[in-house]
């Protein structure tokens, strides 16, 4: 983009940077080569005209949006066969489609589940078809009546030894599979999680491969009722569906038998270990951290650039209107969130290492690290999804009314992120899983037990404090990791200085917003006064670097997909051009005028 | 509805109430007669088949949603001509249309502005046409580049004494009118706020009546470019628009001249007082409190009923799954929000009195009360919109994944409410307006001034603390008012006991969530421990009344418009029935299958 086209406010901001933006980009990407690779992918995908949309995606109807996403994601996955890292494909797809895709679950859950739960024979049968998308699959676990509590699922798979088949059945309304992505209109197969019954006994939840739609014409097979669950706050193209099974029969060999098995005679063979299942859950949660970092970074980029372009009101009367980024209240909203992006990046890098280590241990037969990693990742998933969602909403509100427009890109980022507060383990449940080692809350539990309550009831009556304690612990853990990430980075001094400032601001902000958590550590009113002065100073020092800090995330305009946040800062031009394309502006006079308003006006003449 | 149809969980909950639900309904409505009147209106409107929609409104396209809302709101306003209180019409329209309406601004701002700013002659000319909707108007103030800072508006009205006309002009991109409701496709007139220039001098912002569309065929008049600004997070039918004026000429008499005037010769005549404008702003903010109370009450109703119906996980293993309302964490999320509804009801009643009093004073020529009322209403608008929006989002998240579906009704309530955080005065600006009397933050300002900064720069560098202080003050003010509202109500003892419990819980929750605000008052760790015990006790005591407390809001199912929250509690039936009607389920196989997925599958065979 020619420099001449860039908003002069942004040019001035960029010239004021005290550090090398490129250096920070490399650090955030995880190295020079990763940045190069990202740029390559951007050339390959973002600059391919096939992936452009004529009008903003948010203007499409549900049906148009589904078709658009289906077409594009199939092209992406075809083109992406050359890629090795599934995270790359996800990132590319997300940054082109923005509202999830109809084959997301196919690649993120169906294929990995096949790898994790199907034995060699089964993988030979299904895997290559799945990878070439002859088979498109969903992962059908959650039911209308059951989410986080997996043991409560009601769908049944009853073994019939005479015909050597399983009978899959959803016995009532609340057992209908509900939410699985890719299921609504796209998948022709599903891995269905069901209570396994054989010889009159229930062995708990196991995975079964069920073909749900015809390979000829895509119509549902007999006994199967399937469809989409309807519009949501976001993720329009995720194709979330429902599935009702009416005594559907599948061959015995369709139970995924890498771990547990059922013999021809109907005998149940136990898996070697329960803990194996932790692996996938942990991996998904680690990937979520990456997504939170990506989304909050995009929201910060949009809000900070907009705040540099937008002028409103005066600090000193008669001195002219200020960039809203000059207001302390605005800096206090946005700069700690840029810090949160860094904290999440650092945490993600660290967890990925821990995960790889745990996996190596696992292959050596050592399962000890997984449960702890599972607890950490539970707490982090809850805390980071909560902070990222709140942070994105703060960015959106910091853009004033314009952030309410879909073309700002912020409502979609919020919806996508806040969805993670309730999926992959509802956050309250996650906090409680992580709440195992904290002083006061546990004291309360013990006190209640001493007063005669059972351990379980006492635990329930202490949930509020356990969650607060859990949150405080994770905040501390995240901050500590952030600090050592900055300390240990191989970077120049000017950059380290900026990053340390941001890190300090992030931590002080965390305490200043929730001082209650630190009362137990002796925090007093006078400490807050002192902190207020330091925060004021840090905000002032970081102000000149604000735009450069978000530039360093180096998001392609297509990745941001925001009229407010583009690199060139031409906010009002983009908003106006987008408005001209709005669905209701297809005609000058809306057809309903002739039906309703016109006749009324004339009758009252 | 026959009792037999109601979910047995809810029957059991209702039977457990410790107070008379009807008595609380009367209190919340403001008396027996008001309840009767509400019921009458529900019969008149909600049970009229003309206002039913075949499919959930959230399934409609933008164009369908606009047409549906236009048709229905015109019918409502025709039918409502019999009503006297404009709040009644608003409530009825809101509870039928849910996503605002294309004539909302016409009735809420255009007509009141005519009454407030047009002189008698002008009212005679336009008012009756406006009331019968021959004239449909918008109120065009906000611009692409200017919102809260009204003095910065750039649209000009330049007086031409030769032709005795004003020339209305938007000189650049950022001066295009942006956001006005009713403007996008519906209005044929607009009251345009513009900088008045006469004899080469600027006299600031004044209102002008501009016809924008033909009365014959609704096409835009020469010099006018007008349209809709595009899809938003919510309020789909608000018909927000943009307006570009290219030297549009209007007669001198189209300046609204009740207050300031321009003579034929172009001489400017000053208004009697500036403070007159406060009146409308205060009134709108008082009405907003009512809307917040209404929305948070609806969200609580949905979430509490759903939490009584939903069973998930076990407190004591083997004892069966619990209603999620039995979890302390869930009670702690929801019950204080029911308290917030009561706090807002009490505050609204009180402010309405203050407003009436101030208006009477005004008519006596006494303007003193208005500025203070203006400051209070600014702070309350910011605090209550923030609390209500957060509270609704808490309710939504408390419903787990199902709250993410539009048919839960919760995303829409959130969007409608959070919009008020940035409109009618952006919240940060509102907090700062209210921040005038608080100890520590002012000490900081004085300290910074003493160190050599100007008052204005010192104020900017203290914004963070001023906002925190402002928030704490308003929280205290709201709580105090809540308490006296309960104390002074003429109610039975059993009801008062429940309401006091709820009020205590609300206040303790406020402190427990933000203890930092109370450090200055000497709060210490041991106080929090004691509070934790009291909160636990209150939650336990209020639990049996939870469903009855929300039943007492007495929301008609059509007003709730939620598959999760209906009176009968048949959550899963309603969700499933709604899904069957989802836009993507109109066909069994989506047309895009034949274009994209089918060919790909076959090519990979």
XYZ file of C-alpha atoms in Angstrom, chain B residues 70 123 133 169 239 249 266-267 273 282 351 361 493 515 570 582:
16
model
C -42.347 -1.923 9.941
C -46.084 22.806 15.910
C -47.458 9.451 10.643
C -24.389 21.171 4.102
C -33.246 1.542 10.831
C -31.975 24.749 0.910
C -30.198 37.297 9.619
C -29.909 38.572 13.165
C -31.476 29.749 29.008
C -32.456 13.728 31.770
C -35.803 9.437 39.780
C -39.642 23.948 39.490
C -44.011 -9.256 56.551
C -13.601 -5.044 47.878
C -40.607 -26.916 28.403
C -34.114 -22.870 11.253
